[in-house]
Every structure is written in C-alpha cells, then in structure tokens.
Amino acid sequence: MAVKIKTKHGLIDIDNDVIATVVGGAATDSYGVVGMASKNQIRDNVNVILKRDNYAKGVVVRQEDNGVAVDVNIIVSYGTKISEVSRTVQSKVKYNLETMLGITANAVNVIVQGVQVLSE
C-alpha cells in the first residue's frame, strides 16, 4: 500500500517502505535510541537490532483519511528516561514526515521493545 498525494501536476505515490525508512532514520537519530526492533520479534529473531535496509520490519504504517498513523518499535539505552526518549521520537518522526514527504502524521505510537546496556 502507498500514500497517494494529489497535486495540480499529477499524482504522487509514496510507498510504505519509503515512509518506514524516513521514520526509522528519525527514530534512530534520537538521543537514547540504540536502534530499531522488529515488530515481530519471535519470527525475526528476538535480539536483533535492525539495520537501515530493514527499518520496514520495525515500523507499521496505517493509512487514515487525512494522513497516516505510525507504530515505531525501538530499543532504548539503559539509564535514559524512556518517556522523554519516546516523546522525542514522536516529535522527530512527525516533523520528518511532514517536512520530507509532506505527509501528516495523525498518530506516532512508540513501542519500546527493550533496554540495552551500552558498553563504555
């Protein structure tokens, strides 16, 4: 499925994998986020942090009437305040979707799949 944007010059289709890449990039760029986690951890291996080319496995995009709703699965760093990291991810994802793709994010749901201790 893709998001369709109608302009005066024609139609623009943005694939869900493109949206997932933008969302994953915004999420992993946030302070306190170790990486993306799979939305289906049992099938995809529980302990794997997703790389950039697999962000679609950690993001769920749902089309709505006037925008999209996004679920983001992340792993946070031990010692960070999870609520603040989640709020930062929400605002950064919403901002990037609106500025990069011109898509309105009606909801950005952050699912924290785990906490990882970073070695020093």
PDB file of C-alpha atoms in Angstrom:
ATOM      1  CA  MET A   1       0.000   0.000   0.000  1.00  0.00           C
ATOM      2  CA  ALA A   2       1.152   3.532  -0.643  1.00  0.00           C
ATOM      3  CA  VAL A   3       0.202   7.055   0.336  1.00  0.00           C
ATOM      4  CA  LYS A   4      -1.252   8.971  -2.582  1.00  0.00           C
ATOM      5  CA  ILE A   5      -0.861  12.746  -2.743  1.00  0.00           C
ATOM      6  CA  LYS A   6      -2.769  14.614  -5.429  1.00  0.00           C
ATOM      7  CA  THR A   7      -1.162  17.804  -6.740  1.00  0.00           C
ATOM      8  CA  LYS A   8      -2.070  20.162  -9.563  1.00  0.00           C
ATOM      9  CA  HIS A   9       0.610  18.471 -11.697  1.00  0.00           C
ATOM     10  CA  GLY A  10      -0.492  14.895 -11.066  1.00  0.00           C
ATOM     11  CA  LEU A  11      -0.409  12.088  -8.514  1.00  0.00           C
ATOM     12  CA  ILE A  12       2.454  11.177  -6.153  1.00  0.00           C
ATOM     13  CA  ASP A  13       2.661   7.646  -4.703  1.00  0.00           C
ATOM     14  CA  ILE A  14       4.899   7.164  -1.668  1.00  0.00           C
ATOM     15  CA  ASP A  15       5.482   3.514  -0.795  1.00  0.00           C
ATOM     16  CA  ASN A  16       5.247   2.325   2.824  1.00  0.00           C
ATOM     17  CA  ASP A  17       8.906   1.200   2.700  1.00  0.00           C
ATOM     18  CA  VAL A  18       9.933   4.797   1.968  1.00  0.00           C
ATOM     19  CA  ILE A  19       7.838   6.017   4.890  1.00  0.00           C
ATOM     20  CA  ALA A  20       9.368   3.307   7.113  1.00  0.00           C
ATOM     21  CA  THR A  21      12.893   4.383   6.132  1.00  0.00           C
ATOM     22  CA  VAL A  22      12.163   8.026   6.977  1.00  0.00           C
ATOM     23  CA  VAL A  23      10.525   7.024  10.275  1.00  0.00           C
ATOM     24  CA  GLY A  24      13.363   4.649  11.183  1.00  0.00           C
ATOM     25  CA  GLY A  25      16.004   7.238  10.370  1.00  0.00           C
ATOM     26  CA  ALA A  26      14.280   9.831  12.545  1.00  0.00           C
ATOM     27  CA  ALA A  27      13.864   7.366  15.404  1.00  0.00           C
ATOM     28  CA  THR A  28      17.453   6.088  15.403  1.00  0.00           C
ATOM     29  CA  ASP A  29      18.769   9.639  15.161  1.00  0.00           C
ATOM     30  CA  SER A  30      17.126  10.481  18.501  1.00  0.00           C
ATOM     31  CA  TYR A  31      19.181  10.558  21.703  1.00  0.00           C
ATOM     32  CA  GLY A  32      18.714   7.461  23.842  1.00  0.00           C
ATOM     33  CA  VAL A  33      17.636   5.168  20.999  1.00  0.00           C
ATOM     34  CA  VAL A  34      20.004   2.230  20.463  1.00  0.00           C
ATOM     35  CA  GLY A  35      18.193   1.033  17.345  1.00  0.00           C
ATOM     36  CA  MET A  36      15.044  -0.264  15.776  1.00  0.00           C
ATOM     37  CA  ALA A  37      13.450  -3.533  16.868  1.00  0.00           C
ATOM     38  CA  SER A  38      11.349  -5.888  14.795  1.00  0.00           C
ATOM     39  CA  LYS A  39       7.580  -5.669  15.223  1.00  0.00           C
ATOM     40  CA  ASN A  40       7.527  -9.474  15.058  1.00  0.00           C
ATOM     41  CA  GLN A  41      10.425 -10.409  17.347  1.00  0.00           C
ATOM     42  CA  ILE A  42       9.770 -14.141  17.580  1.00  0.00           C
ATOM     43  CA  ARG A  43       9.805 -14.656  13.814  1.00  0.00           C
ATOM     44  CA  ASP A  44      12.645 -12.219  13.056  1.00  0.00           C
ATOM     45  CA  ASN A  45      14.982 -13.148  15.976  1.00  0.00           C
ATOM     46  CA  VAL A  46      14.482 -11.515  19.375  1.00  0.00           C
ATOM     47  CA  ASN A  47      17.901  -9.909  19.920  1.00  0.00           C
ATOM     48  CA  VAL A  48      18.487  -8.295  16.526  1.00  0.00           C
ATOM     49  CA  ILE A  49      18.780  -4.526  16.117  1.00  0.00           C
ATOM     50  CA  LEU A  50      17.571  -3.664  12.633  1.00  0.00           C
ATOM     51  CA  LYS A  51      19.894  -2.032  10.121  1.00  0.00           C
ATOM     52  CA  ARG A  52      18.850   0.805   7.822  1.00  0.00           C
ATOM     53  CA  ASP A  53      17.738  -1.504   4.999  1.00  0.00           C
ATOM     54  CA  ASN A  54      15.380  -3.416   7.350  1.00  0.00           C
ATOM     55  CA  TYR A  55      13.587  -0.485   9.031  1.00  0.00           C
ATOM     56  CA  ALA A  56      10.315  -1.614   7.432  1.00  0.00           C
ATOM     57  CA  LYS A  57      10.330  -4.626   9.800  1.00  0.00           C
ATOM     58  CA  GLY A  58      10.163  -2.276  12.797  1.00  0.00           C
ATOM     59  CA  VAL A  59       7.613   0.227  11.512  1.00  0.00           C
ATOM     60  CA  VAL A  60       3.897  -0.221  10.880  1.00  0.00           C
ATOM     61  CA  VAL A  61       2.221   2.373   8.651  1.00  0.00           C
ATOM     62  CA  ARG A  62      -1.573   2.654   8.517  1.00  0.00           C
ATOM     63  CA  GLN A  63      -3.352   4.952   6.054  1.00  0.00           C
ATOM     64  CA  GLU A  64      -6.060   7.165   7.502  1.00  0.00           C
ATOM     65  CA  ASP A  65      -8.437   9.653   5.915  1.00  0.00           C
ATOM     66  CA  ASN A  66      -6.222  12.714   6.206  1.00  0.00           C
ATOM     67  CA  GLY A  67      -2.780  11.268   6.998  1.00  0.00           C
ATOM     68  CA  VAL A  68      -1.065   8.237   8.458  1.00  0.00           C
ATOM     69  CA  ALA A  69      -0.688   6.511  11.799  1.00  0.00           C
ATOM     70  CA  VAL A  70       2.736   5.042  12.514  1.00  0.00           C
ATOM     71  CA  ASP A  71       3.905   2.451  15.057  1.00  0.00           C
ATOM     72  CA  VAL A  72       7.645   2.603  15.798  1.00  0.00           C
ATOM     73  CA  ASN A  73       9.398  -0.268  17.619  1.00  0.00           C
ATOM     74  CA  ILE A  74      12.621   0.837  19.314  1.00  0.00           C
ATOM     75  CA  ILE A  75      15.275  -0.292  21.766  1.00  0.00           C
ATOM     76  CA  VAL A  76      16.418   2.379  24.229  1.00  0.00           C
ATOM     77  CA  SER A  77      19.666   2.854  26.074  1.00  0.00           C
ATOM     78  CA  TYR A  78      19.823   1.879  29.739  1.00  0.00           C
ATOM     79  CA  GLY A  79      19.810   4.901  32.041  1.00  0.00           C
ATOM     80  CA  THR A  80      17.758   7.193  29.838  1.00  0.00           C
ATOM     81  CA  LYS A  81      14.282   8.368  30.722  1.00  0.00           C
ATOM     82  CA  ILE A  82      12.076   6.232  28.486  1.00  0.00           C
ATOM     83  CA  SER A  83       9.160   8.686  28.447  1.00  0.00           C
ATOM     84  CA  GLU A  84      11.396  11.537  27.258  1.00  0.00           C
ATOM     85  CA  VAL A  85      13.091   9.395  24.611  1.00  0.00           C
ATOM     86  CA  SER A  86       9.637   8.333  23.376  1.00  0.00           C
ATOM     87  CA  ARG A  87       8.394  11.937  23.205  1.00  0.00           C
ATOM     88  CA  THR A  88      11.500  12.953  21.280  1.00  0.00           C
ATOM     89  CA  VAL A  89      10.991  10.101  18.816  1.00  0.00           C
ATOM     90  CA  GLN A  90       7.343  11.086  18.356  1.00  0.00           C
ATOM     91  CA  SER A  91       8.109  14.724  17.603  1.00  0.00           C
ATOM     92  CA  LYS A  92      11.081  13.949  15.337  1.00  0.00           C
ATOM     93  CA  VAL A  93       9.121  11.352  13.334  1.00  0.00           C
ATOM     94  CA  LYS A  94       6.162  13.714  12.942  1.00  0.00           C
ATOM     95  CA  TYR A  95       8.443  16.570  11.855  1.00  0.00           C
ATOM     96  CA  ASN A  96      10.372  14.452   9.334  1.00  0.00           C
ATOM     97  CA  LEU A  97       7.224  13.014   7.765  1.00  0.00           C
ATOM     98  CA  GLU A  98       5.775  16.479   7.309  1.00  0.00           C
ATOM     99  CA  THR A  99       8.934  18.164   6.008  1.00  0.00           C
ATOM    100  CA  MET A 100      10.458  15.369   3.914  1.00  0.00           C
ATOM    101  CA  LEU A 101       7.367  13.694   2.482  1.00  0.00           C
ATOM    102  CA  GLY A 102       4.532  16.169   3.013  1.00  0.00           C
ATOM    103  CA  ILE A 103       2.526  13.561   4.945  1.00  0.00           C
ATOM    104  CA  THR A 104       0.552  14.406   8.070  1.00  0.00           C
ATOM    105  CA  ALA A 105       1.173  12.027  10.955  1.00  0.00           C
ATOM    106  CA  ASN A 106      -2.076  11.726  12.897  1.00  0.00           C
ATOM    107  CA  ALA A 107      -0.502   9.360  15.430  1.00  0.00           C
ATOM    108  CA  VAL A 108       3.035   8.240  16.198  1.00  0.00           C
ATOM    109  CA  ASN A 109       2.936   5.295  18.589  1.00  0.00           C
ATOM    110  CA  VAL A 110       6.271   4.350  20.149  1.00  0.00           C
ATOM    111  CA  ILE A 111       6.656   0.765  21.354  1.00  0.00           C
ATOM    112  CA  VAL A 112       9.758   0.188  23.477  1.00  0.00           C
ATOM    113  CA  GLN A 113      10.764  -3.427  22.793  1.00  0.00           C
ATOM    114  CA  GLY A 114      13.776  -3.475  25.084  1.00  0.00           C
ATOM    115  CA  VAL A 115      16.505  -1.715  27.012  1.00  0.00           C
ATOM    116  CA  GLN A 116      20.155  -2.267  26.198  1.00  0.00           C
ATOM    117  CA  VAL A 117      23.193  -1.502  28.325  1.00  0.00           C
ATOM    118  CA  LEU A 118      25.842   0.178  26.218  1.00  0.00           C
ATOM    119  CA  SER A 119      29.412  -0.851  26.906  1.00  0.00           C
ATOM    120  CA  GLU A 120      31.788   2.008  27.631  1.00  0.00           C
TER     121      GLU A 120
END
